[in-house]
Amino acid sequence: MRSPVGQPQNMAKMVQLIQISVEKGRIQFADKIAGQSDIHLLSALVQSLYKAGYAELAKKRIALIDPETLSRPSPPFLELSYIWAEMRYDEGYYREAAAIFEAIAEQSGNLAAARFGAASCYLQEAMLNLRRRMEIYHPPEAERIKIRKYLEDFNQALHIIQTSGWRTVSSAEQTEPRPARAATLLH
């Protein structure tokens, strides 16, 4: 029997196996189950890796997915697109990330985190523009004081948005190296 999207019913079991394998640090096994051709399994792998703190490995695997799928979020890939938007945000591509967050918010009105993500992107972009303006134009001191005040205000607003919890947080592992056996994937 097939599910509504045409996948075998055991797809849910395979997704669960991927999730458990990642949780247990059996990355190679999870990678083998996901393969590279089924976007649903690859999506499950990326989500599991990212949530477990294997951000760099998730980034390598998400690169296998068509950027159009990631940039134009739609069910069942909203969570995958959200992760992609977070990655773009982390890399400083604020405009691209904001567009993805906004599209997610339109698709899923109850996903307030996407709205906070977009707002964070816009604040980051405004702060970058103000800093560039100071570097390029070397404004007089009175203007620099005004710009610094704007930057302070934007930074405070950004801090408030960050406390909303819009970012995916797994634990300290996302910024710390994982054990060697878990940090490699089969190619």
PDB file of N, CA and C in Angstrom, residues 26-128:
ATOM      1  N   ARG A  26      25.250   7.143  14.709  1.00  0.00           N
ATOM      2  CA  ARG A  26      25.505   6.209  13.606  1.00  0.00           C
ATOM      3  C   ARG A  26      25.221   6.915  12.280  1.00  0.00           C
ATOM      4  N   ILE A  27      26.037   7.906  11.996  1.00  0.00           N
ATOM      5  CA  ILE A  27      25.812   8.782  10.850  1.00  0.00           C
ATOM      6  C   ILE A  27      25.951   8.036   9.528  1.00  0.00           C
ATOM      7  N   GLN A  28      26.956   7.202   9.422  1.00  0.00           N
ATOM      8  CA  GLN A  28      27.158   6.469   8.163  1.00  0.00           C
ATOM      9  C   GLN A  28      25.960   5.579   7.855  1.00  0.00           C
ATOM     10  N   PHE A  29      25.414   4.957   8.876  1.00  0.00           N
ATOM     11  CA  PHE A  29      24.250   4.101   8.680  1.00  0.00           C
ATOM     12  C   PHE A  29      23.047   4.934   8.241  1.00  0.00           C
ATOM     13  N   ALA A  30      22.834   6.060   8.905  1.00  0.00           N
ATOM     14  CA  ALA A  30      21.724   6.952   8.534  1.00  0.00           C
ATOM     15  C   ALA A  30      21.898   7.457   7.109  1.00  0.00           C
ATOM     16  N   ASP A  31      23.129   7.774   6.751  1.00  0.00           N
ATOM     17  CA  ASP A  31      23.419   8.264   5.400  1.00  0.00           C
ATOM     18  C   ASP A  31      23.138   7.188   4.354  1.00  0.00           C
ATOM     19  N   LYS A  32      23.486   5.964   4.690  1.00  0.00           N
ATOM     20  CA  LYS A  32      23.251   4.855   3.760  1.00  0.00           C
ATOM     21  C   LYS A  32      21.752   4.630   3.551  1.00  0.00           C
ATOM     22  N   ILE A  33      20.981   4.728   4.618  1.00  0.00           N
ATOM     23  CA  ILE A  33      19.530   4.560   4.509  1.00  0.00           C
ATOM     24  C   ILE A  33      18.933   5.667   3.638  1.00  0.00           C
ATOM     25  N   ALA A  34      19.375   6.894   3.866  1.00  0.00           N
ATOM     26  CA  ALA A  34      18.821   8.040   3.135  1.00  0.00           C
ATOM     27  C   ALA A  34      19.198   8.016   1.666  1.00  0.00           C
ATOM     28  N   GLY A  35      20.406   7.564   1.369  1.00  0.00           N
ATOM     29  CA  GLY A  35      20.855   7.580  -0.017  1.00  0.00           C
ATOM     30  C   GLY A  35      20.949   9.002  -0.540  1.00  0.00           C
ATOM     31  N   GLN A  36      20.894   9.145  -1.859  1.00  0.00           N
ATOM     32  CA  GLN A  36      21.002  10.480  -2.449  1.00  0.00           C
ATOM     33  C   GLN A  36      19.887  10.773  -3.441  1.00  0.00           C
ATOM     34  N   SER A  37      19.020   9.813  -3.686  1.00  0.00           N
ATOM     35  CA  SER A  37      18.021  10.018  -4.737  1.00  0.00           C
ATOM     36  C   SER A  37      16.614  10.324  -4.217  1.00  0.00           C
ATOM     37  N   ASP A  38      16.291   9.927  -2.997  1.00  0.00           N
ATOM     38  CA  ASP A  38      14.948  10.174  -2.473  1.00  0.00           C
ATOM     39  C   ASP A  38      14.965  11.446  -1.632  1.00  0.00           C
ATOM     40  N   ILE A  39      14.310  12.473  -2.126  1.00  0.00           N
ATOM     41  CA  ILE A  39      14.331  13.771  -1.443  1.00  0.00           C
ATOM     42  C   ILE A  39      13.687  13.706  -0.062  1.00  0.00           C
ATOM     43  N   HIS A  40      12.711  12.833   0.130  1.00  0.00           N
ATOM     44  CA  HIS A  40      12.052  12.718   1.429  1.00  0.00           C
ATOM     45  C   HIS A  40      13.013  12.142   2.470  1.00  0.00           C
ATOM     46  N   LEU A  41      13.755  11.110   2.092  1.00  0.00           N
ATOM     47  CA  LEU A  41      14.722  10.522   3.021  1.00  0.00           C
ATOM     48  C   LEU A  41      15.904  11.459   3.240  1.00  0.00           C
ATOM     49  N   LEU A  42      16.341  12.117   2.187  1.00  0.00           N
ATOM     50  CA  LEU A  42      17.434  13.080   2.305  1.00  0.00           C
ATOM     51  C   LEU A  42      17.009  14.238   3.214  1.00  0.00           C
ATOM     52  N   SER A  43      15.773  14.664   3.080  1.00  0.00           N
ATOM     53  CA  SER A  43      15.232  15.712   3.947  1.00  0.00           C
ATOM     54  C   SER A  43      15.240  15.257   5.407  1.00  0.00           C
ATOM     55  N   ALA A  44      14.818  14.032   5.644  1.00  0.00           N
ATOM     56  CA  ALA A  44      14.820  13.493   7.010  1.00  0.00           C
ATOM     57  C   ALA A  44      16.235  13.447   7.571  1.00  0.00           C
ATOM     58  N   LEU A  45      17.198  13.072   6.732  1.00  0.00           N
ATOM     59  CA  LEU A  45      18.593  13.020   7.173  1.00  0.00           C
ATOM     60  C   LEU A  45      19.089  14.417   7.536  1.00  0.00           C
ATOM     61  N   VAL A  46      18.854  15.380   6.664  1.00  0.00           N
ATOM     62  CA  VAL A  46      19.312  16.752   6.919  1.00  0.00           C
ATOM     63  C   VAL A  46      18.692  17.289   8.207  1.00  0.00           C
ATOM     64  N   GLN A  47      17.388  17.111   8.365  1.00  0.00           N
ATOM     65  CA  GLN A  47      16.714  17.603   9.565  1.00  0.00           C
ATOM     66  C   GLN A  47      17.270  16.940  10.820  1.00  0.00           C
ATOM     67  N   SER A  48      17.482  15.643  10.758  1.00  0.00           N
ATOM     68  CA  SER A  48      18.005  14.923  11.920  1.00  0.00           C
ATOM     69  C   SER A  48      19.424  15.368  12.251  1.00  0.00           C
ATOM     70  N   LEU A  49      20.252  15.493  11.225  1.00  0.00           N
ATOM     71  CA  LEU A  49      21.630  15.939  11.441  1.00  0.00           C
ATOM     72  C   LEU A  49      21.656  17.330  12.063  1.00  0.00           C
ATOM     73  N   TYR A  50      20.873  18.221  11.509  1.00  0.00           N
ATOM     74  CA  TYR A  50      20.880  19.610  11.968  1.00  0.00           C
ATOM     75  C   TYR A  50      20.390  19.722  13.409  1.00  0.00           C
ATOM     76  N   LYS A  51      19.301  19.052  13.706  1.00  0.00           N
ATOM     77  CA  LYS A  51      18.740  19.131  15.053  1.00  0.00           C
ATOM     78  C   LYS A  51      19.640  18.463  16.088  1.00  0.00           C
ATOM     79  N   ALA A  52      20.414  17.468  15.659  1.00  0.00           N
ATOM     80  CA  ALA A  52      21.322  16.784  16.577  1.00  0.00           C
ATOM     81  C   ALA A  52      22.643  17.529  16.730  1.00  0.00           C
ATOM     82  N   GLY A  53      22.823  18.603  15.960  1.00  0.00           N
ATOM     83  CA  GLY A  53      24.036  19.392  16.110  1.00  0.00           C
ATOM     84  C   GLY A  53      25.101  19.152  15.066  1.00  0.00           C
ATOM     85  N   TYR A  54      24.827  18.331  14.085  1.00  0.00           N
ATOM     86  CA  TYR A  54      25.790  18.069  13.014  1.00  0.00           C
ATOM     87  C   TYR A  54      25.560  19.070  11.877  1.00  0.00           C
ATOM     88  N   ALA A  55      25.715  20.354  12.181  1.00  0.00           N
ATOM     89  CA  ALA A  55      25.369  21.409  11.226  1.00  0.00           C
ATOM     90  C   ALA A  55      26.183  21.321   9.936  1.00  0.00           C
ATOM     91  N   GLU A  56      27.469  21.060  10.039  1.00  0.00           N
ATOM     92  CA  GLU A  56      28.307  20.992   8.831  1.00  0.00           C
ATOM     93  C   GLU A  56      27.937  19.795   7.956  1.00  0.00           C
ATOM     94  N   LEU A  57      27.648  18.672   8.575  1.00  0.00           N
ATOM     95  CA  LEU A  57      27.228  17.503   7.798  1.00  0.00           C
ATOM     96  C   LEU A  57      25.863  17.749   7.151  1.00  0.00           C
ATOM     97  N   ALA A  58      24.986  18.411   7.882  1.00  0.00           N
ATOM     98  CA  ALA A  58      23.673  18.752   7.314  1.00  0.00           C
ATOM     99  C   ALA A  58      23.850  19.666   6.110  1.00  0.00           C
ATOM    100  N   LYS A  59      24.789  20.592   6.209  1.00  0.00           N
ATOM    101  CA  LYS A  59      25.041  21.526   5.106  1.00  0.00           C
ATOM    102  C   LYS A  59      25.550  20.781   3.871  1.00  0.00           C
ATOM    103  N   LYS A  60      26.390  19.775   4.074  1.00  0.00           N
ATOM    104  CA  LYS A  60      26.889  18.988   2.932  1.00  0.00           C
ATOM    105  C   LYS A  60      25.757  18.221   2.257  1.00  0.00           C
ATOM    106  N   ARG A  61      24.853  17.698   3.050  1.00  0.00           N
ATOM    107  CA  ARG A  61      23.758  16.916   2.487  1.00  0.00           C
ATOM    108  C   ARG A  61      22.672  17.793   1.875  1.00  0.00           C
ATOM    109  N   ILE A  62      22.434  18.943   2.452  1.00  0.00           N
ATOM    110  CA  ILE A  62      21.406  19.828   1.897  1.00  0.00           C
ATOM    111  C   ILE A  62      21.851  20.363   0.539  1.00  0.00           C
ATOM    112  N   ALA A  63      23.159  20.387   0.311  1.00  0.00           N
ATOM    113  CA  ALA A  63      23.689  20.841  -0.980  1.00  0.00           C
ATOM    114  C   ALA A  63      23.289  19.899  -2.117  1.00  0.00           C
ATOM    115  N   LEU A  64      22.884  18.676  -1.794  1.00  0.00           N
ATOM    116  CA  LEU A  64      22.455  17.716  -2.812  1.00  0.00           C
ATOM    117  C   LEU A  64      21.026  17.985  -3.299  1.00  0.00           C
ATOM    118  N   ILE A  65      20.326  18.842  -2.595  1.00  0.00           N
ATOM    119  CA  ILE A  65      18.921  19.118  -2.923  1.00  0.00           C
ATOM    120  C   ILE A  65      18.847  20.342  -3.826  1.00  0.00           C
ATOM    121  N   ASP A  66      17.937  20.284  -4.777  1.00  0.00           N
ATOM    122  CA  ASP A  66      17.740  21.382  -5.721  1.00  0.00           C
ATOM    123  C   ASP A  66      17.495  22.692  -4.968  1.00  0.00           C
ATOM    124  N   PRO A  67      18.311  23.721  -5.220  1.00  0.00           N
ATOM    125  CA  PRO A  67      18.135  24.998  -4.521  1.00  0.00           C
ATOM    126  C   PRO A  67      16.742  25.606  -4.706  1.00  0.00           C
ATOM    127  N   GLU A  68      16.110  25.320  -5.818  1.00  0.00           N
ATOM    128  CA  GLU A  68      14.752  25.821  -6.064  1.00  0.00           C
ATOM    129  C   GLU A  68      13.776  25.250  -5.030  1.00  0.00           C
ATOM    130  N   THR A  69      13.928  23.984  -4.700  1.00  0.00           N
ATOM    131  CA  THR A  69      13.079  23.346  -3.688  1.00  0.00           C
ATOM    132  C   THR A  69      13.279  24.009  -2.336  1.00  0.00           C
ATOM    133  N   LEU A  70      14.522  24.352  -2.034  1.00  0.00           N
ATOM    134  CA  LEU A  70      14.839  24.949  -0.743  1.00  0.00           C
ATOM    135  C   LEU A  70      14.399  26.409  -0.657  1.00  0.00           C
ATOM    136  N   SER A  71      14.511  27.124  -1.753  1.00  0.00           N
ATOM    137  CA  SER A  71      14.214  28.559  -1.762  1.00  0.00           C
ATOM    138  C   SER A  71      12.734  28.873  -1.933  1.00  0.00           C
ATOM    139  N   ARG A  72      11.972  27.899  -2.385  1.00  0.00           N
ATOM    140  CA  ARG A  72      10.520  28.084  -2.548  1.00  0.00           C
ATOM    141  C   ARG A  72       9.809  27.055  -1.674  1.00  0.00           C
ATOM    142  N   PRO A  73       9.744  27.331  -0.400  1.00  0.00           N
ATOM    143  CA  PRO A  73       9.219  26.339   0.538  1.00  0.00           C
ATOM    144  C   PRO A  73       7.769  25.954   0.276  1.00  0.00           C
ATOM    145  N   SER A  74       7.535  24.667   0.380  1.00  0.00           N
ATOM    146  CA  SER A  74       6.177  24.147   0.283  1.00  0.00           C
ATOM    147  C   SER A  74       6.133  22.818   1.025  1.00  0.00           C
ATOM    148  N   PRO A  75       4.950  22.453   1.514  1.00  0.00           N
ATOM    149  CA  PRO A  75       4.840  21.157   2.183  1.00  0.00           C
ATOM    150  C   PRO A  75       5.259  20.049   1.231  1.00  0.00           C
ATOM    151  N   PRO A  76       5.926  19.036   1.632  1.00  0.00           N
ATOM    152  CA  PRO A  76       6.316  18.682   2.991  1.00  0.00           C
ATOM    153  C   PRO A  76       7.726  19.148   3.363  1.00  0.00           C
ATOM    154  N   PHE A  77       8.235  20.152   2.681  1.00  0.00           N
ATOM    155  CA  PHE A  77       9.628  20.552   2.888  1.00  0.00           C
ATOM    156  C   PHE A  77       9.777  21.892   3.599  1.00  0.00           C
ATOM    157  N   LEU A  78       8.783  22.319   4.352  1.00  0.00           N
ATOM    158  CA  LEU A  78       8.875  23.592   5.063  1.00  0.00           C
ATOM    159  C   LEU A  78      10.011  23.584   6.082  1.00  0.00           C
ATOM    160  N   GLU A  79      10.123  22.505   6.836  1.00  0.00           N
ATOM    161  CA  GLU A  79      11.182  22.418   7.849  1.00  0.00           C
ATOM    162  C   GLU A  79      12.563  22.412   7.192  1.00  0.00           C
ATOM    163  N   LEU A  80      12.686  21.730   6.084  1.00  0.00           N
ATOM    164  CA  LEU A  80      13.951  21.699   5.353  1.00  0.00           C
ATOM    165  C   LEU A  80      14.304  23.102   4.851  1.00  0.00           C
ATOM    166  N   SER A  81      13.330  23.802   4.320  1.00  0.00           N
ATOM    167  CA  SER A  81      13.554  25.176   3.862  1.00  0.00           C
ATOM    168  C   SER A  81      13.916  26.090   5.025  1.00  0.00           C
ATOM    169  N   TYR A  82      13.314  25.845   6.173  1.00  0.00           N
ATOM    170  CA  TYR A  82      13.629  26.632   7.368  1.00  0.00           C
ATOM    171  C   TYR A  82      15.099  26.449   7.743  1.00  0.00           C
ATOM    172  N   ILE A  83      15.558  25.221   7.711  1.00  0.00           N
ATOM    173  CA  ILE A  83      16.969  24.942   8.007  1.00  0.00           C
ATOM    174  C   ILE A  83      17.859  25.642   6.985  1.00  0.00           C
ATOM    175  N   TRP A  84      17.477  25.576   5.707  1.00  0.00           N
ATOM    176  CA  TRP A  84      18.244  26.239   4.649  1.00  0.00           C
ATOM    177  C   TRP A  84      18.310  27.747   4.913  1.00  0.00           C
ATOM    178  N   ALA A  85      17.183  28.333   5.314  1.00  0.00           N
ATOM    179  CA  ALA A  85      17.157  29.768   5.604  1.00  0.00           C
ATOM    180  C   ALA A  85      18.072  30.099   6.780  1.00  0.00           C
ATOM    181  N   GLU A  86      18.077  29.256   7.802  1.00  0.00           N
ATOM    182  CA  GLU A  86      18.990  29.475   8.928  1.00  0.00           C
ATOM    183  C   GLU A  86      20.442  29.405   8.471  1.00  0.00           C
ATOM    184  N   MET A  87      20.747  28.455   7.611  1.00  0.00           N
ATOM    185  CA  MET A  87      22.112  28.328   7.099  1.00  0.00           C
ATOM    186  C   MET A  87      22.506  29.565   6.293  1.00  0.00           C
ATOM    187  N   ARG A  88      21.592  30.048   5.454  1.00  0.00           N
ATOM    188  CA  ARG A  88      21.871  31.248   4.653  1.00  0.00           C
ATOM    189  C   ARG A  88      22.065  32.451   5.579  1.00  0.00           C
ATOM    190  N   TYR A  89      21.273  32.523   6.638  1.00  0.00           N
ATOM    191  CA  TYR A  89      21.408  33.587   7.638  1.00  0.00           C
ATOM    192  C   TYR A  89      22.799  33.529   8.272  1.00  0.00           C
ATOM    193  N   ASP A  90      23.205  32.340   8.684  1.00  0.00           N
ATOM    194  CA  ASP A  90      24.514  32.168   9.320  1.00  0.00           C
ATOM    195  C   ASP A  90      25.659  32.561   8.397  1.00  0.00           C
ATOM    196  N   GLU A  91      25.454  32.409   7.089  1.00  0.00           N
ATOM    197  CA  GLU A  91      26.483  32.757   6.111  1.00  0.00           C
ATOM    198  C   GLU A  91      26.418  34.225   5.698  1.00  0.00           C
ATOM    199  N   GLY A  92      25.450  34.969   6.240  1.00  0.00           N
ATOM    200  CA  GLY A  92      25.345  36.392   5.947  1.00  0.00           C
ATOM    201  C   GLY A  92      24.526  36.737   4.720  1.00  0.00           C
ATOM    202  N   TYR A  93      23.795  35.783   4.167  1.00  0.00           N
ATOM    203  CA  TYR A  93      22.917  36.036   3.021  1.00  0.00           C
ATOM    204  C   TYR A  93      21.528  36.401   3.544  1.00  0.00           C
ATOM    205  N   TYR A  94      21.448  37.572   4.153  1.00  0.00           N
ATOM    206  CA  TYR A  94      20.239  37.962   4.867  1.00  0.00           C
ATOM    207  C   TYR A  94      19.035  38.161   3.956  1.00  0.00           C
ATOM    208  N   ARG A  95      19.231  38.762   2.809  1.00  0.00           N
ATOM    209  CA  ARG A  95      18.089  38.981   1.902  1.00  0.00           C
ATOM    210  C   ARG A  95      17.498  37.656   1.438  1.00  0.00           C
ATOM    211  N   GLU A  96      18.370  36.734   1.054  1.00  0.00           N
ATOM    212  CA  GLU A  96      17.896  35.421   0.602  1.00  0.00           C
ATOM    213  C   GLU A  96      17.179  34.690   1.738  1.00  0.00           C
ATOM    214  N   ALA A  97      17.775  34.732   2.921  1.00  0.00           N
ATOM    215  CA  ALA A  97      17.168  34.070   4.076  1.00  0.00           C
ATOM    216  C   ALA A  97      15.815  34.700   4.411  1.00  0.00           C
ATOM    217  N   ALA A  98      15.740  36.027   4.356  1.00  0.00           N
ATOM    218  CA  ALA A  98      14.479  36.716   4.666  1.00  0.00           C
ATOM    219  C   ALA A  98      13.375  36.293   3.707  1.00  0.00           C
ATOM    220  N   ALA A  99      13.703  36.185   2.425  1.00  0.00           N
ATOM    221  CA  ALA A  99      12.700  35.774   1.433  1.00  0.00           C
ATOM    222  C   ALA A  99      12.185  34.365   1.727  1.00  0.00           C
ATOM    223  N   ILE A 100      13.078  33.480   2.123  1.00  0.00           N
ATOM    224  CA  ILE A 100      12.670  32.106   2.447  1.00  0.00           C
ATOM    225  C   ILE A 100      11.806  32.101   3.706  1.00  0.00           C
ATOM    226  N   PHE A 101      12.250  32.831   4.742  1.00  0.00           N
ATOM    227  CA  PHE A 101      11.460  32.900   5.974  1.00  0.00           C
ATOM    228  C   PHE A 101      10.061  33.447   5.700  1.00  0.00           C
ATOM    229  N   GLU A 102       9.976  34.484   4.874  1.00  0.00           N
ATOM    230  CA  GLU A 102       8.665  35.060   4.559  1.00  0.00           C
ATOM    231  C   GLU A 102       7.782  34.063   3.812  1.00  0.00           C
ATOM    232  N   ALA A 103       8.368  33.339   2.881  1.00  0.00           N
ATOM    233  CA  ALA A 103       7.600  32.334   2.137  1.00  0.00           C
ATOM    234  C   ALA A 103       7.100  31.233   3.073  1.00  0.00           C
ATOM    235  N   ILE A 104       7.927  30.852   4.027  1.00  0.00           N
ATOM    236  CA  ILE A 104       7.514  29.841   5.009  1.00  0.00           C
ATOM    237  C   ILE A 104       6.356  30.378   5.846  1.00  0.00           C
ATOM    238  N   ALA A 105       6.470  31.627   6.281  1.00  0.00           N
ATOM    239  CA  ALA A 105       5.408  32.232   7.095  1.00  0.00           C
ATOM    240  C   ALA A 105       4.094  32.298   6.321  1.00  0.00           C
ATOM    241  N   GLU A 106       4.172  32.559   5.022  1.00  0.00           N
ATOM    242  CA  GLU A 106       2.959  32.586   4.196  1.00  0.00           C
ATOM    243  C   GLU A 106       2.349  31.197   4.068  1.00  0.00           C
ATOM    244  N   GLN A 107       3.188  30.182   3.934  1.00  0.00           N
ATOM    245  CA  GLN A 107       2.713  28.807   3.789  1.00  0.00           C
ATOM    246  C   GLN A 107       2.140  28.270   5.091  1.00  0.00           C
ATOM    247  N   SER A 108       2.775  28.652   6.190  1.00  0.00           N
ATOM    248  CA  SER A 108       2.390  28.115   7.489  1.00  0.00           C
ATOM    249  C   SER A 108       2.231  29.273   8.462  1.00  0.00           C
ATOM    250  N   GLY A 109       1.062  29.852   8.490  1.00  0.00           N
ATOM    251  CA  GLY A 109       0.812  31.018   9.318  1.00  0.00           C
ATOM    252  C   GLY A 109       1.095  30.816  10.790  1.00  0.00           C
ATOM    253  N   ASN A 110       1.070  29.574  11.253  1.00  0.00           N
ATOM    254  CA  ASN A 110       1.320  29.328  12.666  1.00  0.00           C
ATOM    255  C   ASN A 110       2.809  29.187  12.979  1.00  0.00           C
ATOM    256  N   LEU A 111       3.665  29.401  12.014  1.00  0.00           N
ATOM    257  CA  LEU A 111       5.105  29.293  12.243  1.00  0.00           C
ATOM    258  C   LEU A 111       5.675  30.695  12.475  1.00  0.00           C
ATOM    259  N   ALA A 112       5.419  31.231  13.665  1.00  0.00           N
ATOM    260  CA  ALA A 112       5.868  32.585  14.008  1.00  0.00           C
ATOM    261  C   ALA A 112       7.385  32.702  13.955  1.00  0.00           C
ATOM    262  N   ALA A 113       8.077  31.609  14.201  1.00  0.00           N
ATOM    263  CA  ALA A 113       9.537  31.645  14.175  1.00  0.00           C
ATOM    264  C   ALA A 113      10.053  32.129  12.826  1.00  0.00           C
ATOM    265  N   ALA A 114       9.359  31.803  11.755  1.00  0.00           N
ATOM    266  CA  ALA A 114       9.782  32.254  10.424  1.00  0.00           C
ATOM    267  C   ALA A 114       9.675  33.772  10.318  1.00  0.00           C
ATOM    268  N   ARG A 115       8.666  34.341  10.921  1.00  0.00           N
ATOM    269  CA  ARG A 115       8.528  35.807  10.916  1.00  0.00           C
ATOM    270  C   ARG A 115       9.652  36.454  11.724  1.00  0.00           C
ATOM    271  N   PHE A 116       9.978  35.869  12.856  1.00  0.00           N
ATOM    272  CA  PHE A 116      11.097  36.381  13.640  1.00  0.00           C
ATOM    273  C   PHE A 116      12.409  36.239  12.866  1.00  0.00           C
ATOM    274  N   GLY A 117      12.556  35.136  12.150  1.00  0.00           N
ATOM    275  CA  GLY A 117      13.746  34.944  11.323  1.00  0.00           C
ATOM    276  C   GLY A 117      13.863  36.015  10.257  1.00  0.00           C
ATOM    277  N   ALA A 118      12.759  36.322   9.587  1.00  0.00           N
ATOM    278  CA  ALA A 118      12.770  37.367   8.556  1.00  0.00           C
ATOM    279  C   ALA A 118      13.106  38.718   9.174  1.00  0.00           C
ATOM    280  N   ALA A 119      12.508  39.035  10.314  1.00  0.00           N
ATOM    281  CA  ALA A 119      12.791  40.310  10.979  1.00  0.00           C
ATOM    282  C   ALA A 119      14.262  40.407  11.361  1.00  0.00           C
ATOM    283  N   SER A 120      14.812  39.317  11.840  1.00  0.00           N
ATOM    284  CA  SER A 120      16.227  39.290  12.193  1.00  0.00           C
ATOM    285  C   SER A 120      17.099  39.553  10.970  1.00  0.00           C
ATOM    286  N   CYS A 121      16.725  38.967   9.850  1.00  0.00           N
ATOM    287  CA  CYS A 121      17.470  39.186   8.601  1.00  0.00           C
ATOM    288  C   CYS A 121      17.451  40.657   8.202  1.00  0.00           C
ATOM    289  N   TYR A 122      16.283  41.274   8.281  1.00  0.00           N
ATOM    290  CA  TYR A 122      16.170  42.681   7.892  1.00  0.00           C
ATOM    291  C   TYR A 122      16.996  43.582   8.808  1.00  0.00           C
ATOM    292  N   LEU A 123      16.995  43.289  10.097  1.00  0.00           N
ATOM    293  CA  LEU A 123      17.818  44.079  11.016  1.00  0.00           C
ATOM    294  C   LEU A 123      19.305  43.898  10.722  1.00  0.00           C
ATOM    295  N   GLN A 124      19.709  42.655  10.475  1.00  0.00           N
ATOM    296  CA  GLN A 124      21.120  42.401  10.148  1.00  0.00           C
ATOM    297  C   GLN A 124      21.523  43.150   8.885  1.00  0.00           C
ATOM    298  N   GLU A 125      20.656  43.121   7.877  1.00  0.00           N
ATOM    299  CA  GLU A 125      20.932  43.805   6.609  1.00  0.00           C
ATOM    300  C   GLU A 125      21.048  45.315   6.830  1.00  0.00           C
ATOM    301  N   ALA A 126      20.152  45.886   7.627  1.00  0.00           N
ATOM    302  CA  ALA A 126      20.202  47.324   7.917  1.00  0.00           C
ATOM    303  C   ALA A 126      21.488  47.683   8.659  1.00  0.00           C
ATOM    304  N   MET A 127      21.885  46.837   9.600  1.00  0.00           N
ATOM    305  CA  MET A 127      23.122  47.089  10.341  1.00  0.00           C
ATOM    306  C   MET A 127      24.337  47.029   9.420  1.00  0.00           C
ATOM    307  N   LEU A 128      24.353  46.053   8.525  1.00  0.00           N
ATOM    308  CA  LEU A 128      25.458  45.966   7.560  1.00  0.00           C
ATOM    309  C   LEU A 128      25.523  47.208   6.687  1.00  0.00           C
TER     310      LEU A 128
END
